[in-house]
Short mmCIF file of C-alpha atoms and ligand atoms in Angstrom, two decimals:
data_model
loop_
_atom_site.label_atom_id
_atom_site.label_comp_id
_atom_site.label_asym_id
_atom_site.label_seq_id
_atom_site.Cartn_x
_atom_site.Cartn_y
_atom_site.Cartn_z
CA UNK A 1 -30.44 31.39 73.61
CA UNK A 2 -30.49 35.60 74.53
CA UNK A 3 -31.45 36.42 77.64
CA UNK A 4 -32.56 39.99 78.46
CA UNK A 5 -31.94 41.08 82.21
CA UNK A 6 -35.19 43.22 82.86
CA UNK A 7 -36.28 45.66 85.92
CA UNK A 8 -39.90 46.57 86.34
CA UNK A 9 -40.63 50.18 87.68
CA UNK A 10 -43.86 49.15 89.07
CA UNK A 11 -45.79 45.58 90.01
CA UNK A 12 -49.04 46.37 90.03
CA UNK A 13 -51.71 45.01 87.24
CA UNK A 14 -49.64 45.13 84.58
CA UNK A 15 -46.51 44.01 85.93
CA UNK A 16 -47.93 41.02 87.64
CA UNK A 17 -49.85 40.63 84.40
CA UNK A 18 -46.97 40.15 83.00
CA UNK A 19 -44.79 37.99 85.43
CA UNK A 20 -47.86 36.12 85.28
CA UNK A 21 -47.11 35.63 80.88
CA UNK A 22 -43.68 34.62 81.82
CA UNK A 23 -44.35 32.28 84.40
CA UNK A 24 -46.26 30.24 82.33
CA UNK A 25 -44.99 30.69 79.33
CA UNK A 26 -41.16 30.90 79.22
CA UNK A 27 -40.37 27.21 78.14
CA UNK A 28 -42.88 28.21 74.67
CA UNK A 29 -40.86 31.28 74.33
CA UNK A 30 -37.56 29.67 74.95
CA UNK A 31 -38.58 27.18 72.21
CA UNK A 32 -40.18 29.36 69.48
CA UNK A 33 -38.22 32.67 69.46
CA UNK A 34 -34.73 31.40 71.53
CA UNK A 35 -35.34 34.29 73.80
CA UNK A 36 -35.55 34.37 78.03
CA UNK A 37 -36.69 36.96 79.70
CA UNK A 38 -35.12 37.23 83.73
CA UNK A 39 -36.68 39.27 85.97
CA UNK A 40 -33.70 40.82 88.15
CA UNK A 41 -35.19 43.61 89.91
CA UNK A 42 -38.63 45.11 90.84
CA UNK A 43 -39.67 48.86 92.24
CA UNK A 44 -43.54 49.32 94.25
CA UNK A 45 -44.32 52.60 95.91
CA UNK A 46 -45.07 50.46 98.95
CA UNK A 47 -44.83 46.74 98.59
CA UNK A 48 -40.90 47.09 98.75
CA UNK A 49 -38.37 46.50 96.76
CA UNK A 50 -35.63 44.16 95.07
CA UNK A 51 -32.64 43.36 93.21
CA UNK A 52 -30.78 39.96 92.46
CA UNK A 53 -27.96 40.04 89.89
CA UNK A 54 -28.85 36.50 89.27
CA UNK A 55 -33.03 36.55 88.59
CA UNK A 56 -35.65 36.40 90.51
CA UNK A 57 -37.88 33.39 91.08
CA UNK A 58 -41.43 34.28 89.17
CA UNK A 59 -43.51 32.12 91.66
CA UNK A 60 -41.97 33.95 94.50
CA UNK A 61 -42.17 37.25 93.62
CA UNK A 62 -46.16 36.98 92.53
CA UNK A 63 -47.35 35.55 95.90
CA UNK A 64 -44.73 37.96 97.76
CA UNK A 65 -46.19 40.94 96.53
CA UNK A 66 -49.65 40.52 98.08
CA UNK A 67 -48.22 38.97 101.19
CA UNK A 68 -48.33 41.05 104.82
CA UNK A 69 -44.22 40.96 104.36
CA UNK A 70 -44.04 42.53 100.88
CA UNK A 71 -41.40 41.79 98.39
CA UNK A 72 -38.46 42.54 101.05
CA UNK A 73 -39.90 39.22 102.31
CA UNK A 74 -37.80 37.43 99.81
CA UNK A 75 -34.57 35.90 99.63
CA UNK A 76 -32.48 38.33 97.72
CA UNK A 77 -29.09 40.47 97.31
CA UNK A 78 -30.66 43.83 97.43
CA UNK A 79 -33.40 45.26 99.12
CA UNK A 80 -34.99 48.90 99.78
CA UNK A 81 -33.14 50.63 96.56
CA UNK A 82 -35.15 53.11 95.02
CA UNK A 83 -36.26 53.26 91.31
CA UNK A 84 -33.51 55.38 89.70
CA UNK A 85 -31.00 53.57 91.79
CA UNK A 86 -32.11 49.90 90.05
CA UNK A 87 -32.30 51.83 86.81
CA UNK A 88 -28.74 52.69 87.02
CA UNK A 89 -26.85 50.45 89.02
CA UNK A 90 -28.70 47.27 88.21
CA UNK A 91 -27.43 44.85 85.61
CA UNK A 92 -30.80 45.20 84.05
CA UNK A 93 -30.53 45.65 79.99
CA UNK A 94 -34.29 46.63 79.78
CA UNK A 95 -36.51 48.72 82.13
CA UNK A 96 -39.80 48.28 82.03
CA UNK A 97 -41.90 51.23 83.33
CA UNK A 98 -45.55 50.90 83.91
CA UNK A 99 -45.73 52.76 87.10
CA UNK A 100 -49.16 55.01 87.40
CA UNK A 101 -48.87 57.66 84.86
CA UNK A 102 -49.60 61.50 85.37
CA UNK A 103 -50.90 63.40 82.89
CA UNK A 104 -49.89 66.38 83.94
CA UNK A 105 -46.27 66.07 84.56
CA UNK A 106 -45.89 62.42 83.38
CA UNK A 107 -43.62 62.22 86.38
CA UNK A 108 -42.08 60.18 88.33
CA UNK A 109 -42.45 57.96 84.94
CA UNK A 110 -40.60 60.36 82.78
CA UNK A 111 -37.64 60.89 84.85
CA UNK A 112 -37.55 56.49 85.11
CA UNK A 113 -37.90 56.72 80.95
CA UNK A 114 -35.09 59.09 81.13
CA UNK A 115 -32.48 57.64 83.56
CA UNK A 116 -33.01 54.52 81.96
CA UNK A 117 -32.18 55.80 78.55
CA UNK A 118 -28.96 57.69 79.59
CA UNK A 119 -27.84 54.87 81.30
CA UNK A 120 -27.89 52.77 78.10
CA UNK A 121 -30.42 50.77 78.78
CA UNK A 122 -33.75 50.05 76.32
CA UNK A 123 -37.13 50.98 77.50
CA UNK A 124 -40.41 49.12 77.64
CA UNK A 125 -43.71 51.61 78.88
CA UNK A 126 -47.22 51.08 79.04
CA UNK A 127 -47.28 54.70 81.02
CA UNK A 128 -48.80 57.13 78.83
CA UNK A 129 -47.22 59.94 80.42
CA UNK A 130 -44.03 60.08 79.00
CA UNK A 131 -45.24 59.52 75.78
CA UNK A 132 -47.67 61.96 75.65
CA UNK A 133 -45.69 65.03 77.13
CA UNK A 134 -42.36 63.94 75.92
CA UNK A 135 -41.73 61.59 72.82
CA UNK A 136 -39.53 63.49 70.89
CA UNK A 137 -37.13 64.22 73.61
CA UNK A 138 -37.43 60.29 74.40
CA UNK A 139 -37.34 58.89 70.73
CA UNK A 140 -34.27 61.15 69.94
CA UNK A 141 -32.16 59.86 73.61
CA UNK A 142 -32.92 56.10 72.56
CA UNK A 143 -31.92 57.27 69.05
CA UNK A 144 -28.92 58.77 70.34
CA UNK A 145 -28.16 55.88 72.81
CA UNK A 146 -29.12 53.38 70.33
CA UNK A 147 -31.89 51.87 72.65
CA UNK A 148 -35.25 51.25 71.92
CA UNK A 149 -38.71 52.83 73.66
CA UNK A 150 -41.25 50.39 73.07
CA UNK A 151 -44.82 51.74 73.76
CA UNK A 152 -47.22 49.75 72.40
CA UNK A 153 -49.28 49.26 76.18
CA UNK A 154 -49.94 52.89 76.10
CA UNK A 155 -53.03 52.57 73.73
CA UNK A 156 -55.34 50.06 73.52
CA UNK A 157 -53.52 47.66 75.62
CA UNK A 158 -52.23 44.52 74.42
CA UNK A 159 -54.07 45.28 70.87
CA UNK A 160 -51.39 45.21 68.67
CA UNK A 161 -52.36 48.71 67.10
CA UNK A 162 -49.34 50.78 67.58
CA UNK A 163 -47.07 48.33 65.89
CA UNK A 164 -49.97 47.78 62.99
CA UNK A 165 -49.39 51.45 62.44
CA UNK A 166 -45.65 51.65 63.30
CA UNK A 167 -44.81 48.51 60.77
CA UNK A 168 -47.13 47.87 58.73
CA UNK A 169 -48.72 51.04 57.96
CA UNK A 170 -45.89 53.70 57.91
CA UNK A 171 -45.41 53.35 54.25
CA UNK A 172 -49.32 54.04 53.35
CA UNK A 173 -49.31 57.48 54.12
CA UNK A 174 -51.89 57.49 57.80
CA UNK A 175 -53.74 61.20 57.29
CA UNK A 176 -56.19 60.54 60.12
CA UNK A 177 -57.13 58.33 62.77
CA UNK A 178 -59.70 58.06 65.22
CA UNK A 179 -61.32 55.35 67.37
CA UNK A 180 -63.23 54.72 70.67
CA UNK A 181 -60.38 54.33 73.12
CA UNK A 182 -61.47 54.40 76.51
CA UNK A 183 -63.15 51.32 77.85
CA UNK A 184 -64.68 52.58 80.74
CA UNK A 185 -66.52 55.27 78.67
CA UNK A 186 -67.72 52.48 76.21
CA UNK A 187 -69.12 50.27 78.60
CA UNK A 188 -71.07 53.24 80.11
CA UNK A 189 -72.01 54.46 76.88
CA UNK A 190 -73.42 51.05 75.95
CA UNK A 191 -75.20 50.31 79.67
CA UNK A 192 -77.15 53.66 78.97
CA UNK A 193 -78.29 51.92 75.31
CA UNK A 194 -79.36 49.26 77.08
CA UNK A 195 -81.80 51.90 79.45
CA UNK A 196 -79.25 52.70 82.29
CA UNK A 197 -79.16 56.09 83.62
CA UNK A 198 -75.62 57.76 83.64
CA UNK A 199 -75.09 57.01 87.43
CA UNK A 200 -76.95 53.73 87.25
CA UNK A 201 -74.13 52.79 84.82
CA UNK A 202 -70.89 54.47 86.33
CA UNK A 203 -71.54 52.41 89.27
CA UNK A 204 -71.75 49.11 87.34
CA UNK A 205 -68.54 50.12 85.89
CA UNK A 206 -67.18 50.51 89.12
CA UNK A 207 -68.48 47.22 90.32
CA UNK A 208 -66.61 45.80 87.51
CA UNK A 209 -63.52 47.38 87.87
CA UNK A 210 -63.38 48.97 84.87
CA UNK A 211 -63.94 52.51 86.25
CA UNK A 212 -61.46 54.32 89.20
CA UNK A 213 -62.95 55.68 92.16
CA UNK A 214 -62.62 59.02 90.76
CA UNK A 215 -63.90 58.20 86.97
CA UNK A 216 -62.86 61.95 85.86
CA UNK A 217 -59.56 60.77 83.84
CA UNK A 218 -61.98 58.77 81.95
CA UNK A 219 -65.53 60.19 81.69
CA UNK A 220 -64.12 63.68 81.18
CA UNK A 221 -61.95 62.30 78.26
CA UNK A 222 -58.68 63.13 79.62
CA UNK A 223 -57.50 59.69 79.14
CA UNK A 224 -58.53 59.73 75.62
CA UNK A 225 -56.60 62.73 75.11
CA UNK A 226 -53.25 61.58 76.26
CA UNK A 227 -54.08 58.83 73.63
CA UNK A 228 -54.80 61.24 71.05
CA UNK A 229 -51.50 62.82 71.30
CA UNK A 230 -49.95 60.12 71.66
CA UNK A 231 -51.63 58.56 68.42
CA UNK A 232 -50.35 62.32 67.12
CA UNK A 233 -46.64 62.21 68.21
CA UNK A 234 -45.76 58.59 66.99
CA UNK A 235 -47.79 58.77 63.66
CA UNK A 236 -48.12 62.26 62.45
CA UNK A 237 -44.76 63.47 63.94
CA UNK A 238 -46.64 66.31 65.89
CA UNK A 239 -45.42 67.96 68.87
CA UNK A 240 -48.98 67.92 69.98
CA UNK A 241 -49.83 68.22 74.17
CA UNK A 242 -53.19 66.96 76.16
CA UNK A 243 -54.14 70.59 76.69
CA UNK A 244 -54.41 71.40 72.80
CA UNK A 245 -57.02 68.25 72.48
CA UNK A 246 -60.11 69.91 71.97
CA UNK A 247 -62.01 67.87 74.65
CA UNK A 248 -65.04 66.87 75.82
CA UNK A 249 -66.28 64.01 77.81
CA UNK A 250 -69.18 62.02 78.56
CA UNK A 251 -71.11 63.57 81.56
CA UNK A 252 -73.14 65.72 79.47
CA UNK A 253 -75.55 62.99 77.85
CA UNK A 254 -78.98 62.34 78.84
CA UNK A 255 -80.97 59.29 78.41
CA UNK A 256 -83.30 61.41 76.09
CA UNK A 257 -79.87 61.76 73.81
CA UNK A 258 -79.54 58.33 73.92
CA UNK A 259 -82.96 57.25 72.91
CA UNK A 260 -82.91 60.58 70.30
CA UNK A 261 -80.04 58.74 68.40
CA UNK A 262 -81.84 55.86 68.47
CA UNK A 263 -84.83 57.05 66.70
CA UNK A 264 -81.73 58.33 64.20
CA UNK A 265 -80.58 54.87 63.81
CA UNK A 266 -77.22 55.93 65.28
CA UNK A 267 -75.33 55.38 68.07
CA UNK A 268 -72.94 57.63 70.88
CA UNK A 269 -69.49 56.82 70.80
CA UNK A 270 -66.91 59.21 72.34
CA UNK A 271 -64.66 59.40 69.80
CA UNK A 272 -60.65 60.16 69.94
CA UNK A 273 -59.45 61.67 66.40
CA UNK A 274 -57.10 63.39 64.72
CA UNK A 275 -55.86 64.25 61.23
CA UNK A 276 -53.99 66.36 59.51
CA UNK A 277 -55.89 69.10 57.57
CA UNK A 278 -53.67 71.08 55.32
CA UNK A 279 -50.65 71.99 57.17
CA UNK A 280 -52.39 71.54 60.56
CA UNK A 281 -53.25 69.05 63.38
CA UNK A 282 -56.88 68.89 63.78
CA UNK A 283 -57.16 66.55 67.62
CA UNK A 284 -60.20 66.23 69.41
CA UNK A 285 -62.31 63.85 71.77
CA UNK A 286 -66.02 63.98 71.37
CA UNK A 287 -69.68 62.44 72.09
CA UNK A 288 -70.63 61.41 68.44
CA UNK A 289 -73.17 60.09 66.81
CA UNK A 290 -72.26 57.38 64.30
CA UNK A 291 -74.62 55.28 62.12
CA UNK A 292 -75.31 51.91 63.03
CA UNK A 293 -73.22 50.70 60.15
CA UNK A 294 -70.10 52.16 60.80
CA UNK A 295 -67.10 49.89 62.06
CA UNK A 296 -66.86 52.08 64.97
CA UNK A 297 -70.46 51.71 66.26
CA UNK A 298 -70.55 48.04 67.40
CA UNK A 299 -67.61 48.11 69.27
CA UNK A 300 -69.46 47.35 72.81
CA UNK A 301 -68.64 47.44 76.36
CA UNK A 302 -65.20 47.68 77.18
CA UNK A 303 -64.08 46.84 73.39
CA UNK A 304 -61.68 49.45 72.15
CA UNK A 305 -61.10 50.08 67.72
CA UNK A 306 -58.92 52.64 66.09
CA UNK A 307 -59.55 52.77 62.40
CA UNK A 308 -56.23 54.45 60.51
CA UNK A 309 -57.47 56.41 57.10
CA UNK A 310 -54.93 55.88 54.93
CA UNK A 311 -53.62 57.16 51.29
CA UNK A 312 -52.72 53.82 49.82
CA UNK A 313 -55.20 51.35 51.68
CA UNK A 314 -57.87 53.24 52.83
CA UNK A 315 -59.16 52.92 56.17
CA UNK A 316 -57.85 49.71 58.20
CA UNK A 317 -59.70 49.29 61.05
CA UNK A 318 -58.61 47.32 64.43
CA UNK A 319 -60.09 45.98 67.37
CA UNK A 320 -59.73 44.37 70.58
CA UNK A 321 -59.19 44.86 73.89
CA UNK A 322 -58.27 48.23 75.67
CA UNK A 323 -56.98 47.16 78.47
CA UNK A 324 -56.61 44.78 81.36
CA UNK A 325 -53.86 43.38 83.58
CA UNK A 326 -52.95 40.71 81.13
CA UNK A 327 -53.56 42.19 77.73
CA UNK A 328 -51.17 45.01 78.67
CA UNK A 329 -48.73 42.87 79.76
CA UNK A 330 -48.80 41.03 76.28
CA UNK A 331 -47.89 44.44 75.05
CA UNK A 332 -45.04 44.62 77.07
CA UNK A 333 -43.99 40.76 75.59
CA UNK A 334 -44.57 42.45 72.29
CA UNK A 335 -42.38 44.92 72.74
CA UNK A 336 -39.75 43.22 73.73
CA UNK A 337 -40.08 40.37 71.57
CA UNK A 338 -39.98 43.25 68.96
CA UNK A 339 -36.33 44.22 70.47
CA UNK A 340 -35.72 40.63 70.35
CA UNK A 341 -36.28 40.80 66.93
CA UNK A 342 -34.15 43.55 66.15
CA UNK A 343 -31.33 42.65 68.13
CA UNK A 344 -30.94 39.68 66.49
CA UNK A 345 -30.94 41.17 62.91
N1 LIG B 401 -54.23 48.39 83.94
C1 LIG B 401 -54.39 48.49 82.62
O1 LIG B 401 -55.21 47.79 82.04
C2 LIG B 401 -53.52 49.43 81.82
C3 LIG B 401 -53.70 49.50 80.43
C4 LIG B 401 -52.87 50.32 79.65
C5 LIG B 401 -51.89 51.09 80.30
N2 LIG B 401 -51.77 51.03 81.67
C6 LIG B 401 -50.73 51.84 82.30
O2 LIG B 401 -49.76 50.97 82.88
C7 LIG B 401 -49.23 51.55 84.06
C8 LIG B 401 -49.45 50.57 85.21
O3 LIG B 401 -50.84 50.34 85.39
P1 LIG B 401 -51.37 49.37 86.52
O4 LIG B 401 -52.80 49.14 86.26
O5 LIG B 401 -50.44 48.22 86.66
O6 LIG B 401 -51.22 50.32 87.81
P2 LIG B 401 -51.27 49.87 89.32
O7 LIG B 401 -51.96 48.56 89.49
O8 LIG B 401 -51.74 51.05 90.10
O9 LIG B 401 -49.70 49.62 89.69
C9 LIG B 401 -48.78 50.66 89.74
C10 LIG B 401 -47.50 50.13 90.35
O10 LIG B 401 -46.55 51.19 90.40
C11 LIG B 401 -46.03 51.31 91.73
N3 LIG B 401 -45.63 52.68 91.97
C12 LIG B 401 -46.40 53.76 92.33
N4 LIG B 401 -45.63 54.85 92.42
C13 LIG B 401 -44.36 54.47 92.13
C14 LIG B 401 -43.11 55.12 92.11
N5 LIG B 401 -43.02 56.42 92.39
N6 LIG B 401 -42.02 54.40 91.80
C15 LIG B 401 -42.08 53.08 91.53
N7 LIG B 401 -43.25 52.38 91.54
C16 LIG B 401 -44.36 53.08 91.85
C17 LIG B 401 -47.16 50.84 92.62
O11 LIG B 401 -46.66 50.50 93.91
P3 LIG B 401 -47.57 49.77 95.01
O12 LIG B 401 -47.67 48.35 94.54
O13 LIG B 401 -46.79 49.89 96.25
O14 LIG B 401 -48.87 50.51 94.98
C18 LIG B 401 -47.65 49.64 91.80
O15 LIG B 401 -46.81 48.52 92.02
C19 LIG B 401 -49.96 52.87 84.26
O16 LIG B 401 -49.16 53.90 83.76
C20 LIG B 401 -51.22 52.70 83.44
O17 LIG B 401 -51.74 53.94 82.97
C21 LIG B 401 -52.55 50.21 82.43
#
């Protein structure tokens, strides 16, 4: 049996999601891949933190990080060390970053991605930062290092469409891709079919969780963007950034748009693409209209799809969920079942 020793730079959503997938599902793991996965240390901005050389308990952890006492409640060797600290002087073999991401500056993610890889040790990230302002530098370290940077969480959560592309479509030549990839915009998109206002359906999405407080990453497309270029960097080697996504969000539409596409028999989708025209990137995030019968136009509510137009096979088309605590923790699993994988030979 391998065991992989792993720190998580973060425990919010989708590292609890995750604890949660090893909790109750190591034994099936142990048994059908020969593979453990030990939790030895854990990093929150305010819910403490801790190390133990020797694992910590999964049970214990997930109720102590919502308790009044924190995770420096527990029982452990180390307490109060700060991320780059585990990174390094942890016995940790994989770190697995989903702490917020930034956009911006990708930081303090990048600088976690970074440590981690110059320290030897393989990375797992469902933080779109890093990958979107910085995936050369990061692909060449683990290169370099011989690590891996797994990334599938950073699009469409747990839907396995990064490795679809990265596996099983690298040899049938991907020109373009594009795809509704923002949840939150989808569901407000499709509340608005159904007769919602705009507002009327930003607040259900808030209701719901799907939305932030402050929806702008979302309904201004900025999240779609960082998936755009990140879409760019892994597939058509581009050194693309967020700010050269020609972008535009949602705000703009009117019910009258709505019902106008309607009477079209089409649909509004905002739609992440980008393709290669000639010797250029073409990347951009739109409002579009689509006709009823396209693959892209019944992906509802918070549904995500990415449809890859290929040389060999055409398009190929997936779709699934976009996020959520759980399904982007299965990425992470994913990942590191894919390092599992490789490792072994
Ligand atoms: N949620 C999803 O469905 C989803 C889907 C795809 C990708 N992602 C990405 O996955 C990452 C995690 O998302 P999430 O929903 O789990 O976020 P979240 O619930 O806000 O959790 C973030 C975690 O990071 C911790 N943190 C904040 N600043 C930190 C720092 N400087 N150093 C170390 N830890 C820090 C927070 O500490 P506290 O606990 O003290 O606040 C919290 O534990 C993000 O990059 C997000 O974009 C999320």
């Amino acid at each position: 049996m391998q065991t992989y020793r792993l720190a998580l730079i973060g425990f919010g959503n989708v590292g609890q999601g995750f604890a949660e997938i090893l909790r109750d599902r190591s034994a099936d793991l142990a048994q059908r891949f020969d593979v453990q996965f030990q939790i030895v240390a854990v990093s929150t901005k305010r819910r403490g933190s801790v190390y133990d050389a020797r694992g910590l308990d999964l049970a214990a952890l997930l109720s102590a990080v919502t308790a009044p006492g924190g995770l420096e409640s527990l029982p452990v060797q180390q307490r109060g060390w700060d991320p780059l600290r585990l990174i390094r002087e942890s016995n940790a073999e994989v770190v697995v970053e989903v702490s917020p991401t930034d956009l911006q500056t990708a930081e303090p993610a990048l600088s976690h991605v970074r440590a981690a890889l110059e320290a030897g040790k393989h990375v797992v990230t469902a933080n779109k930062g890093p990958v979107a302002l910085a995936y050369a530098e990061l692909a060449a370290l683990a290169r370099a290092r011989g690590k891996t940077l797994g990334v599938e969480g950073t699009v469409m959560g747990g839907t396995p469409v990064l490795r679809l592309g990265q596996e099983l479509l690298s040899a049938a030549g991907i020109h373009q891709m594009q795809g509704i990839l923002n949840g939150t915009t989808n569901y407000i998109l499709t509340q608005m079919e159904n007769g919602a206002t705009y507002a009327a359906a930003l607040a259900e999405a808030q209701a719901r969780g799907y939305a932030e407080a402050d929806p702008t990453a979302d309904v201004e497309g900025y999240d779609v963007a960082g998936k755009v270029v990140i879409l760019a960097n892994l597939f058509l080697g581009a050194g693309l950034t967020p700010a050269q996504v020609d972008r535009q969000g949602i705000t703009q539409l009117t019910p009258d748009d709505i019902a106008a596409a309607r009477a079209a028999g089409e649909r509004w989708k905002l739609i992440g693409r980008v393709e290669r025209q000639g010797g250029q990137l073409a990347a951009s995030v739109r409002p579009t209209r689509l006709p009823l019968a396209h693959p892209l136009a019944g992906v509802s509510g918070a549904g995500n799809a990415l449809t890859f137009s290929t040389d060999l096979l055409g398009d190929v088309t997936l779709a699934g969920a976009g996020a959520g605590r759980v399904e982007t923790g299965y990425a992470i699993l994913g990942d590191l079942l894919a390092l599992h994988r490789q490792t072994r030979g």
